[in-house]
Each structure stands twice: as structure tokens, then as C-alpha cells.
Amino acid sequence: MTFSASPAPFSSPGSGPNASTGVLLSHGFTGSTVSLLGWARYLADAGYAVSLPLLPGHGTTWQELARTPWQHWYQGYEDAYTELAGRTERVFAAGLSMGGTLALRLAAKQPVAGVAVVNPGLTVADPRARYAHLLKYVLRSVPAIGNSIKLQGQDEGAYSRTPVGAVAEVLKLFRDTTNLLPLLSVPVIAFRSAIDPVVPESSMDVLRQLCSELEVVPLPNSYHVATMDHDAPLIFSRSHEFIQHVSAGTSA
């Protein structure tokens, strides 16, 4: 397994007038921090305090991910929130794909200021996935879902195989988070790719139905990993504008 960059956590202390605002980012299922490094560095350059943890079971081997329950992914994300909240006045939760699921879950459980998600997962398209809790005993892994990127030459550092046992955990996370969505009371901005082979449109339908304050920004020229695709600059700039707008309201 070769990564184009190190799948290591990223953190920035913040600087200038935006240092009191924290942004907590999460990569997606089977992926790594590589997929969000551009976004994290953009926000850090804007002066925000930024935290991008490497989720448990990721950045190592798919076999380790197969042994990691979804609660550990969320706990890793929430632990990073606790650290970031301890040194800032407000925290925004953000994430890609399953990382977006974690961000939405965190916002339903913790006092975050707002949420920015890219192609967040709440449902799956493949009907076979619902049997993953049984299939894992006869089929350990399936082909990778990573690197769904229209822009040539990009590598998000995802696993070469997808563990079936971990797919069963993803479904549990999706169900649990969907049940919590009615508790969301903060603004959410969701970036949605026009073509997404990984997360179906039904995920956005759930979000539209259960999220009371939602803005959807179309991404016309990107696939699933849009943070490394043609529309990445739009994600970066619009999320910055969103954070500024919401922060101005919370400090007024």
C-alpha cells in the first residue's frame, strides 16, 4: 500500500482574528487524512484552529479496519473535538463522506456552531450491503471504493480493499446518526457532487428531510472525493464564507 502523502493527523493552532474558531475535519471510510489535507491547510492559512485526526482503523491496513467498531471511529473524532473545544471559543464540525456522518452525529450531541459536509453518507446504494453482517463470515473483503476523483493524478490514500465487516459497521453508524438528525439545531452546509458513484442521492434526501437549516451547494465537476477534485476550491472558499457568517451571528 503506497500513499501519495503521509496519512498522518494534521493540526494548526490558529492565528489572527480567526484563531478563536476551531474547525474539526474528518476523512471518510477506508480513506485517510490525505483526502482533506488541502481543505485543512486552506482553513489553517485563513487563521482557524484546525484539527484533522486519523480515525481508528485507518491509515494502516484494511484488516485492522475490519476489527474496528464504528464507535471507535466516532470516539476518535469526538476526542479531537474535546481537545479543540478546550482551546477555542466555538467549533465547526466538517467531514467528507462517512466523515460527514461523524460531523452530523457530533453536532447532534455536542454544542458545535455549524456543520460543513461533502457528500455525506447516510444510506448505501448496494442492496448487498444490508447483508454485510452475515457476508463478513464468508467474504472478508471486496474491491476498493477509494479514489473516486475526476481530476487526474490524485490519490486519497485509501485502502486497496474494503473489509466487509467494516461495511456492516458503517450501516450501524448511518442508522444511529439518522435517528439523531432531528436533534440538529445548527446551520449545515452540504456540498454535493453531480456524479457520486459512492454515496447515493438518498443520503441527501434524508438530510433534506431531517435537517431544519440546510444549504446545498452543487459541485458540477467532481466525483465523490470532491475535496481533491476540480471543485475543491469552491468547497474551500464557500466553507470559509459559511464559517465567517455563522461566527458573526454567534458572537453578535
XYZ file of N, CA and C in Angstrom:
756
model
N 0.852 -1.189 0.000
C 0.000 0.000 0.000
C 0.891 1.243 0.000
N 0.740 2.102 -0.993
C 1.560 3.298 -1.101
C 0.682 4.533 -1.084
N 1.001 5.486 -0.227
C 0.275 6.744 -0.148
C 1.058 7.833 -0.855
N 0.335 8.762 -1.513
C 0.991 9.882 -2.171
C 1.435 10.925 -1.161
N 0.864 10.890 0.036
C 1.280 11.749 1.135
C 1.084 10.953 2.409
N 1.644 11.430 3.498
C 1.541 10.696 4.749
C 0.132 10.799 5.321
N -0.499 9.643 5.654
C -1.833 9.680 6.248
C -1.770 9.983 7.742
N -1.200 11.125 8.085
C -0.996 11.489 9.481
C -1.997 12.563 9.904
N -2.257 12.672 11.198
C -3.128 13.756 11.675
C -2.531 15.119 11.336
N -3.413 16.107 11.220
C -2.987 17.481 10.946
C -3.621 18.383 11.994
N -2.843 19.342 12.486
C -3.358 20.281 13.473
C -2.704 21.636 13.284
N -3.481 22.688 13.515
C -2.959 24.049 13.445
C -3.525 24.845 14.616
N -2.696 25.633 15.289
C -3.165 26.355 16.482
C -4.054 27.557 16.181
N -4.044 28.017 14.933
C -4.807 29.216 14.589
C -3.988 30.474 14.797
N -4.387 31.528 14.087
C -3.665 32.800 14.200
C -4.574 33.943 13.803
N -4.302 35.117 14.336
C -5.069 36.304 13.962
C -6.496 36.268 14.490
N -7.382 37.025 13.862
C -8.763 37.156 14.374
C -9.592 35.876 14.311
N -9.184 34.883 13.509
C -9.949 33.638 13.401
C -9.461 32.535 14.336
N -8.445 32.827 15.147
C -7.838 31.798 15.988
C -8.794 31.264 17.050
N -9.810 32.047 17.403
C -10.760 31.594 18.429
C -11.809 30.645 17.867
N -11.785 30.410 16.545
C -12.724 29.493 15.895
C -11.998 28.233 15.469
N -12.514 27.103 15.904
C -11.924 25.833 15.544
C -12.724 25.127 14.467
N -12.043 24.378 13.625
C -12.693 23.557 12.605
C -12.160 22.132 12.750
N -13.089 21.210 13.013
C -12.736 19.799 13.182
C -13.152 19.036 11.938
N -12.183 18.436 11.252
C -12.415 17.740 9.991
C -12.304 16.229 10.166
N -13.026 15.494 9.324
C -12.889 14.038 9.326
C -12.873 13.496 7.905
N -11.925 12.599 7.642
C -11.871 11.898 6.357
C -12.940 10.816 6.329
N -13.029 10.103 5.212
C -14.079 9.127 5.022
C -13.669 7.686 5.292
N -14.609 6.797 5.085
C -14.454 5.359 5.304
C -13.425 4.765 4.346
N -12.479 4.030 4.875
C -11.325 3.400 4.200
C -10.319 4.418 3.676
N -10.589 5.718 3.871
C -9.694 6.766 3.385
C -8.674 7.181 4.430
N -8.134 8.368 4.244
C -7.124 8.871 5.172
C -7.164 10.396 5.185
N -6.343 10.980 6.035
C -6.271 12.437 6.142
C -5.810 13.092 4.846
N -5.173 12.321 3.980
C -4.693 12.861 2.707
C -5.831 13.525 1.926
N -7.023 12.939 2.003
C -8.160 13.446 1.229
C -8.604 14.837 1.669
N -8.250 15.240 2.888
C -8.700 16.538 3.412
C -7.562 17.493 3.730
N -6.348 17.121 3.380
C -5.213 17.987 3.715
C -5.322 19.353 3.038
N -5.777 19.383 1.786
C -5.913 20.658 1.094
C -6.901 21.575 1.789
N -8.027 21.015 2.180
C -9.057 21.783 2.896
C -8.536 22.247 4.252
N -7.886 21.339 4.979
C -7.358 21.671 6.303
C -6.318 22.787 6.222
N -5.440 22.705 5.243
C -4.398 23.724 5.112
C -4.978 25.062 4.680
N -6.003 25.033 3.829
C -6.673 26.271 3.422
C -7.266 26.970 4.642
N -7.952 26.228 5.482
C -8.574 26.815 6.672
C -7.519 27.278 7.670
N -6.427 26.522 7.778
C -5.343 26.933 8.669
C -4.705 28.223 8.175
N -4.539 28.341 6.859
C -3.981 29.564 6.292
C -4.903 30.761 6.519
N -6.211 30.485 6.655
C -7.170 31.551 6.949
C -7.164 31.934 8.426
N -6.381 31.222 9.224
C -6.214 31.575 10.631
C -7.008 30.744 11.610
N -7.823 29.806 11.120
C -8.615 28.987 12.035
C -7.732 27.974 12.766
N -8.162 27.607 13.956
C -7.557 26.470 14.645
C -8.155 25.209 14.024
N -7.335 24.354 13.475
C -7.813 23.213 12.688
C -7.316 21.905 13.287
N -8.204 20.920 13.308
C -7.832 19.581 13.736
C -8.367 18.570 12.736
N -7.483 17.730 12.228
C -7.846 16.665 11.290
C -7.246 15.362 11.807
N -7.994 14.613 12.619
C -7.455 13.361 13.163
C -7.485 12.227 12.145
N -6.634 11.244 12.355
C -6.682 9.996 11.606
C -7.558 9.042 12.399
N -8.671 8.623 11.829
C -9.633 7.803 12.550
C -9.063 6.423 12.873
N -9.462 5.840 14.013
C -9.027 4.481 14.353
C -9.341 3.493 13.232
N -8.395 2.585 12.982
C -8.567 1.586 11.935
C -8.191 2.062 10.549
N -7.805 3.318 10.425
C -7.465 3.891 9.119
C -5.976 4.247 9.061
N -5.471 4.324 7.838
C -4.071 4.686 7.650
C -3.105 3.555 7.967
N -3.620 2.328 8.142
C -2.758 1.190 8.444
C -3.039 0.064 7.442
N -3.946 -0.862 7.808
C -4.327 -1.951 6.906
C -5.835 -2.147 6.949
N -6.387 -2.682 5.866
C -7.825 -2.908 5.858
C -8.216 -3.997 6.844
N -7.268 -4.877 7.159
C -7.551 -5.921 8.150
C -7.784 -5.301 9.533
N -7.028 -4.260 9.851
C -7.248 -3.577 11.133
C -8.601 -2.873 11.142
N -8.953 -2.261 10.018
C -10.254 -1.602 9.931
C -11.384 -2.605 10.151
N -11.208 -3.819 9.644
C -12.224 -4.859 9.807
C -12.469 -5.194 11.270
N -11.483 -4.920 12.120
C -11.604 -5.237 13.546
C -12.052 -4.039 14.376
N -12.333 -2.912 13.727
C -12.614 -1.670 14.451
C -14.094 -1.333 14.405
N -14.796 -1.302 15.536
C -16.216 -0.949 15.538
C -16.426 0.538 15.264
N -17.600 0.882 14.763
C -17.862 2.270 14.385
C -17.767 3.220 15.567
N -18.055 2.726 16.757
C -17.977 3.603 17.925
C -16.566 4.139 18.139
N -15.561 3.362 17.728
C -14.179 3.820 17.857
C -13.894 4.960 16.876
N -14.471 4.897 15.670
C -14.293 5.998 14.723
C -14.862 7.280 15.313
N -16.086 7.169 15.813
C -16.719 8.369 16.375
C -15.966 8.865 17.609
N -15.527 7.942 18.463
C -14.818 8.361 19.667
C -13.535 9.109 19.327
N -12.822 8.646 18.287
C -11.618 9.354 17.865
C -11.926 10.767 17.421
N -13.047 10.919 16.719
C -13.469 12.242 16.250
C -13.912 13.107 17.422
N -14.692 12.536 18.345
C -15.185 13.309 19.485
C -14.043 13.689 20.433
N -13.057 12.825 20.585
C -11.898 13.162 21.413
C -11.166 14.374 20.832
N -11.049 14.412 19.513
C -10.410 15.562 18.870
C -11.248 16.819 19.079
N -12.577 16.671 19.088
C -13.460 17.807 19.372
C -13.202 18.344 20.782
N -13.106 17.463 21.752
C -12.891 17.889 23.139
C -11.601 18.693 23.269
N -10.562 18.205 22.596
C -9.282 18.925 22.636
C -9.392 20.291 21.972
N -10.046 20.336 20.804
C -10.154 21.586 20.061
C -11.066 22.572 20.778
N -12.161 22.096 21.333
C -13.091 22.974 22.058
C -12.439 23.574 23.296
N -11.459 22.868 23.846
C -10.775 23.369 25.031
C -9.870 24.547 24.770
N -9.566 24.807 23.486
C -8.669 25.930 23.165
C -9.285 26.936 22.197
N -10.575 26.852 21.961
C -11.257 27.798 21.079
C -12.595 28.208 21.694
N -13.199 29.257 21.127
C -14.499 29.722 21.613
C -15.659 28.984 20.963
N -15.454 28.517 19.757
C -16.502 27.796 19.027
C -15.835 26.803 18.081
N -16.562 25.725 17.775
C -16.033 24.687 16.889
C -17.058 24.376 15.806
N -16.578 24.282 14.568
C -17.381 23.818 13.444
C -16.968 22.386 13.127
N -17.959 21.526 12.887
C -17.701 20.144 12.521
C -17.779 20.009 11.007
N -16.839 19.277 10.425
C -16.798 19.140 8.971
C -16.283 17.758 8.614
N -16.655 17.297 7.413
C -16.159 15.999 7.007
C -16.582 15.612 5.612
N -15.918 14.587 5.103
C -16.171 14.028 3.778
C -16.762 12.639 3.917
N -17.870 12.378 3.220
C -18.461 11.043 3.155
C -18.817 10.545 4.559
N -18.251 9.406 4.990
C -18.522 8.935 6.341
C -18.031 9.936 7.381
N -17.014 10.715 7.040
C -16.577 11.786 7.924
C -17.664 12.837 8.097
N -18.460 13.036 7.045
C -19.604 13.921 7.160
C -20.652 13.361 8.097
N -20.811 12.035 8.087
C -21.715 11.381 9.028
C -21.270 11.650 10.461
N -19.989 11.510 10.715
C -19.457 11.770 12.047
C -19.675 13.224 12.458
N -19.510 14.145 11.507
C -19.715 15.562 11.804
C -21.169 15.832 12.180
N -22.095 15.241 11.452
C -23.518 15.419 11.756
C -23.859 14.800 13.106
N -23.303 13.644 13.383
C -23.550 12.998 14.670
C -23.017 13.851 15.815
N -21.813 14.378 15.644
C -21.225 15.230 16.681
C -22.109 16.447 16.941
N -22.619 17.057 15.868
C -23.447 18.254 16.004
C -24.756 17.974 16.722
N -25.228 16.735 16.654
C -26.451 16.363 17.364
C -26.198 16.089 18.841
N -24.918 15.887 19.198
C -24.588 15.508 20.565
C -23.786 16.565 21.322
N -23.096 17.433 20.590
C -22.223 18.423 21.223
C -22.570 19.833 20.724
N -22.224 20.868 21.489
C -22.568 22.242 21.101
C -21.625 22.837 20.055
N -21.694 22.338 18.837
C -20.900 22.923 17.755
C -21.648 24.120 17.171
N -20.924 24.977 16.456
C -21.523 26.197 15.908
C -22.187 25.963 14.565
N -21.702 24.999 13.811
C -22.236 24.725 12.483
C -21.555 23.509 11.898
N -22.059 23.057 10.743
C -21.557 21.827 10.121
C -21.341 22.062 8.628
N -20.204 21.611 8.115
C -19.914 21.652 6.678
C -19.537 20.242 6.231
N -20.322 19.667 5.312
C -20.090 18.290 4.898
C -20.020 18.189 3.379
N -19.245 17.225 2.917
C -19.078 16.969 1.490
C -19.537 15.542 1.201
N -20.569 15.400 0.377
C -21.120 14.087 0.021
C -21.275 13.183 1.239
N -22.026 13.649 2.243
C -22.146 12.880 3.482
C -22.931 11.590 3.286
N -22.515 10.546 3.976
C -23.182 9.255 3.857
C -24.215 9.037 4.946
N -25.418 8.641 4.541
C -26.475 8.241 5.475
C -27.198 6.988 4.992
N -27.029 6.664 3.714
C -27.607 5.459 3.124
C -26.573 4.842 2.190
N -26.833 3.617 1.748
C -25.970 2.961 0.770
C -26.806 2.512 -0.418
N -26.173 2.443 -1.576
C -26.900 2.102 -2.801
C -26.946 0.592 -3.049
N -25.879 -0.116 -2.684
C -25.772 -1.540 -2.983
C -26.666 -2.342 -2.034
N -27.681 -3.027 -2.528
C -28.574 -3.791 -1.642
C -27.871 -4.923 -0.914
N -26.729 -5.356 -1.411
C -25.997 -6.429 -0.745
C -25.396 -5.973 0.579
N -25.227 -4.660 0.733
C -24.594 -4.135 1.947
C -25.381 -4.482 3.199
N -26.698 -4.591 3.071
C -27.512 -4.884 4.249
C -27.226 -6.272 4.821
N -26.581 -7.113 4.021
C -26.235 -8.458 4.480
C -24.764 -8.567 4.884
N -24.097 -7.438 4.999
C -22.665 -7.449 5.302
C -22.373 -8.108 6.637
N -23.279 -7.989 7.601
C -23.044 -8.591 8.916
C -23.002 -10.116 8.841
N -23.572 -10.674 7.784
C -23.506 -12.123 7.560
C -22.418 -12.490 6.560
N -22.307 -11.667 5.500
C -21.329 -11.947 4.451
C -19.893 -11.894 4.958
N -19.658 -11.123 6.014
C -18.288 -10.976 6.516
C -17.688 -12.313 6.947
N -18.529 -13.308 7.232
C -18.027 -14.602 7.674
C -17.567 -15.474 6.501
N -17.986 -15.137 5.299
C -17.587 -15.920 4.127
C -16.812 -15.094 3.101
N -16.864 -13.755 3.244
C -16.185 -12.860 2.311
C -15.530 -11.746 3.111
N -14.225 -11.804 3.213
C -13.520 -10.857 4.095
C -13.465 -9.453 3.522
N -13.318 -9.335 2.189
C -13.170 -8.005 1.610
C -13.703 -7.985 0.185
N -13.947 -6.769 -0.296
C -14.404 -6.549 -1.671
C -13.528 -5.451 -2.273
N -13.632 -5.206 -3.599
C -12.796 -4.173 -4.212
C -12.939 -2.803 -3.555
N -11.910 -2.004 -3.677
C -11.844 -0.700 -3.029
C -12.900 0.269 -3.560
N -13.292 1.206 -2.685
C -14.212 2.272 -3.084
C -13.486 3.616 -3.194
N -12.183 3.623 -2.947
C -11.432 4.870 -2.896
C -11.123 5.461 -4.258
N -10.601 6.687 -4.206
C -10.124 7.414 -5.384
C -11.198 7.659 -6.437
N -12.410 7.929 -5.988
C -13.462 8.366 -6.909
C -13.272 9.856 -7.154
N -12.332 10.163 -8.059
C -11.900 11.541 -8.309
C -11.821 11.759 -9.820
N -12.492 12.772 -10.310
C -12.499 13.071 -11.742
C -11.175 13.666 -12.191
N -10.567 14.474 -11.351
C -9.295 15.113 -11.655
C -8.189 14.069 -11.695
N -7.465 14.024 -12.793
C -6.418 13.024 -12.978
C -5.234 13.265 -12.040
N -4.578 12.157 -11.674
C -3.334 12.251 -10.917
C -3.498 12.395 -9.415
N -4.698 12.183 -8.877
C -4.940 12.328 -7.449
C -4.999 10.955 -6.769
N -4.559 10.905 -5.516
C -4.588 9.666 -4.738
C -4.908 10.025 -3.298
N -6.066 9.599 -2.809
C -6.504 9.968 -1.461
C -5.911 9.098 -0.369
N -5.134 8.091 -0.724
C -4.548 7.236 0.294
C -5.540 6.271 0.911
N -6.469 5.745 0.110
C -7.472 4.808 0.612
C -6.937 3.383 0.567
N -7.614 2.487 1.271
C -7.220 1.083 1.262
C -7.462 0.449 -0.098
N -6.672 -0.565 -0.398
C -6.796 -1.275 -1.671
C -7.957 -2.270 -1.661
N -8.483 -2.575 -0.479
C -9.648 -3.444 -0.336
C -10.595 -2.829 0.702
N -11.872 -3.169 0.598
C -12.868 -2.717 1.566
C -13.305 -3.908 2.414
N -13.064 -3.886 3.722
C -13.448 -5.012 4.567
C -14.967 -5.088 4.739
N -15.533 -6.244 4.502
C -16.983 -6.412 4.560
C -17.499 -6.204 5.978
N -16.723 -6.644 6.972
C -17.127 -6.430 8.352
C -17.271 -4.962 8.696
N -16.396 -4.129 8.136
C -16.469 -2.689 8.387
C -17.658 -2.059 7.681
N -18.073 -2.640 6.555
C -19.274 -2.142 5.878
C -20.484 -2.308 6.796
N -20.545 -3.422 7.501
C -21.628 -3.638 8.461
C -21.605 -2.571 9.545
N -20.410 -2.155 9.960
C -20.286 -1.103 10.968
C -20.741 0.240 10.418
N -20.437 0.519 9.163
C -20.876 1.763 8.542
C -22.400 1.864 8.554
N -23.060 0.771 8.232
C -24.518 0.772 8.222
C -25.080 1.075 9.606
N -24.460 0.536 10.636
C -24.895 0.827 12.000
C -24.716 2.317 12.313
N -23.584 2.866 11.906
C -23.337 4.294 12.118
C -24.367 5.143 11.387
N -24.672 4.794 10.142
C -25.652 5.549 9.365
C -27.018 5.538 10.047
N -27.442 4.370 10.490
C -28.754 4.260 11.140
C -28.793 5.065 12.435
N -27.752 4.938 13.238
C -27.717 5.636 14.513
C -27.713 7.151 14.316
N -26.952 7.607 13.338
C -26.863 9.043 13.084
C -28.165 9.593 12.519
N -28.798 8.845 11.625
C -30.085 9.277 11.072
C -31.111 9.484 12.183
N -31.098 8.621 13.172
C -32.027 8.753 14.295
C -31.760 10.001 15.127
N -30.519 10.499 15.078
C -30.154 11.682 15.854
C -30.369 12.995 15.106
N -30.530 12.935 13.792
C -30.604 14.154 12.990
C -31.694 15.133 13.431
N -32.852 14.681 13.912
C -33.849 15.654 14.375
C -33.363 16.537 15.522
N -32.277 16.146 16.175
C -31.727 16.943 17.267
C -30.844 18.082 16.777
N -30.521 18.088 15.480
C -29.666 19.143 14.930
C -30.361 20.499 15.030
N -29.644 21.484 15.558
C -30.223 22.818 15.699
C -29.289 23.906 15.203
N -28.265 23.512 14.432
C -27.287 24.479 13.926
C -27.309 24.471 12.399
N -26.806 25.534 11.758
C -26.771 25.572 10.293
C -25.860 24.497 9.714
N -26.273 23.948 8.583
C -25.495 22.924 7.881
C -25.335 23.348 6.425
N -24.115 23.287 5.928
C -23.858 23.474 4.500
C -23.351 22.139 3.958
N -23.988 21.661 2.904
C -23.631 20.367 2.320
C -23.235 20.561 0.864
N -22.060 20.096 0.510
C -21.565 20.146 -0.859
C -21.859 18.801 -1.519
N -22.500 18.852 -2.695
C -22.966 17.615 -3.329
C -22.492 17.512 -4.773
N -21.752 16.445 -5.061
C -21.244 16.221 -6.409
C -22.361 15.805 -7.359
N -22.265 16.268 -8.604
C -23.260 15.907 -9.618
C -23.213 14.421 -9.923
N -22.009 13.838 -9.891
C -21.829 12.403 -10.107
C -21.083 11.835 -8.906
N -21.751 10.955 -8.174
C -21.143 10.345 -6.996
C -21.402 8.835 -7.032
N -20.409 8.046 -7.424
C -20.597 6.594 -7.507
C -20.604 5.902 -6.142
N -20.315 6.638 -5.071
C -20.156 6.028 -3.745
C -21.370 6.273 -2.847
N -21.761 7.529 -2.683
C -22.890 7.879 -1.812
C -24.106 8.218 -2.671
N -25.217 7.505 -2.503
C -26.402 7.739 -3.331
C -27.140 9.017 -2.951
N -27.972 9.486 -3.856
C -28.745 10.703 -3.619
C -29.713 10.537 -2.455
N -30.070 9.307 -2.125
C -30.965 9.081 -0.994
C -30.376 9.589 0.322
N -29.052 9.659 0.416
C -28.432 10.240 1.606
C -28.792 11.713 1.727
N -28.763 12.421 0.612
C -29.132 13.835 0.628
C -30.626 14.001 0.890
N -31.426 13.078 0.406
C -32.868 13.134 0.673
C -33.140 13.049 2.168
N -32.429 12.172 2.860
C -32.574 12.050 4.309
C -32.162 13.346 4.991
N -31.049 13.906 4.546
C -30.552 15.136 5.155
C -31.538 16.286 4.941
N -32.072 16.389 3.735
C -33.057 17.440 3.455
C -34.306 17.287 4.307
N -34.699 16.066 4.539
C -35.920 15.800 5.290
C -35.764 16.094 6.777
N -34.583 15.804 7.328
C -34.414 15.855 8.774
C -33.606 17.043 9.279
N -32.956 17.777 8.392
C -32.141 18.923 8.799
C -32.935 20.206 8.602
N -33.132 20.963 9.663
C -34.018 22.123 9.613
C -33.388 23.344 8.954
N -32.064 23.450 8.982
C -31.380 24.627 8.413
C -30.242 24.138 7.518
N -30.571 23.887 6.255
C -29.629 23.251 5.333
C -29.475 24.058 4.058
N -28.229 24.271 3.653
C -27.896 24.847 2.350
C -27.109 23.808 1.567
N -27.544 23.516 0.345
C -26.860 22.546 -0.505
C -26.155 23.279 -1.639
N -24.867 23.027 -1.780
C -24.056 23.655 -2.818
C -23.681 22.599 -3.858
N -24.150 22.715 -5.100
C -23.822 21.725 -6.131
C -22.349 21.796 -6.540
N -21.788 20.632 -6.809
C -20.418 20.524 -7.313
C -20.507 19.898 -8.705
N -20.490 20.704 -9.754
C -20.788 20.199 -11.096
C -19.679 19.390 -11.753
N -18.450 19.485 -11.230
C -17.328 18.885 -11.953
C -16.458 18.005 -11.050
N -17.115 17.271 -10.155
C -16.382 16.419 -9.222
C -17.111 15.105 -9.011
N -16.327 14.076 -8.648
C -16.886 12.800 -8.208
C -16.937 12.799 -6.681
N -16.859 11.630 -6.077
C -17.115 11.521 -4.640
C -16.110 12.287 -3.778
N -14.821 12.086 -4.021
C -13.793 12.731 -3.197
C -13.569 14.146 -3.726
N -14.589 14.969 -3.566
C -14.593 16.300 -4.186
C -13.556 17.234 -3.585
N -13.085 16.935 -2.389
C -12.072 17.775 -1.750
C -10.715 17.680 -2.446
N -10.575 16.713 -3.370
C -9.351 16.594 -4.160
C -9.649 16.721 -5.656
N -10.831 17.217 -5.976
C -11.291 17.225 -7.357
C -11.358 18.662 -7.897
N -11.945 18.809 -9.081
C -11.991 20.110 -9.748
C -12.688 21.189 -8.912
N -13.696 20.798 -8.132
C -14.473 21.776 -7.372
C -13.934 22.032 -5.969
N -12.772 21.514 -5.654
C -12.203 21.712 -4.319
C -12.089 23.189 -3.936
N -11.624 24.084 -4.839
C -11.544 25.494 -4.462
C -12.895 26.080 -4.043
N -13.987 25.622 -4.676
C -15.313 26.086 -4.300
C -15.664 25.619 -2.886
N -15.358 24.372 -2.560
C -15.598 23.865 -1.206
C -14.833 24.689 -0.187
N -13.579 24.937 -0.483
C -12.735 25.669 0.464
C -13.274 27.080 0.712
N -13.546 27.815 -0.357
C -13.957 29.209 -0.207
C -15.353 29.334 0.399
N -16.290 28.482 -0.035
C -17.656 28.574 0.477
C -17.736 28.143 1.942
N -16.952 27.156 2.328
C -16.953 26.759 3.741
C -16.374 27.871 4.600
N -15.363 28.550 4.098
C -14.797 29.704 4.812
C -15.850 30.800 4.977
N -16.578 31.097 3.919
C -17.639 32.106 3.997
C -18.727 31.685 4.983
N -19.085 30.404 4.967
C -20.093 29.871 5.883
C -19.641 30.039 7.329
N -18.403 29.675 7.616
C -17.881 29.799 8.983
C -17.874 31.256 9.430
N -17.470 32.140 8.531
C -17.449 33.564 8.872
C -18.854 34.076 9.182
N -19.818 33.701 8.341
C -21.183 34.172 8.522
C -21.784 33.669 9.827
N -21.627 32.375 10.092
C -22.202 31.808 11.305
C -21.486 32.344 12.542
N -20.179 32.501 12.478
C -19.410 33.032 13.609
C -19.835 34.448 13.939
N -20.095 35.244 12.930
C -20.546 36.628 13.164
C -21.873 36.641 13.900
N -22.737 35.670 13.586
C -24.024 35.594 14.263
C -23.915 35.133 15.700
N -22.987 34.181 15.961
C -22.867 33.662 17.309
C -22.165 34.653 18.238
N -21.347 35.544 17.666
C -20.613 36.498 18.512
C -21.339 37.828 18.642
N -22.448 37.971 17.888
C -23.192 39.255 17.924
C -23.920 39.429 19.253
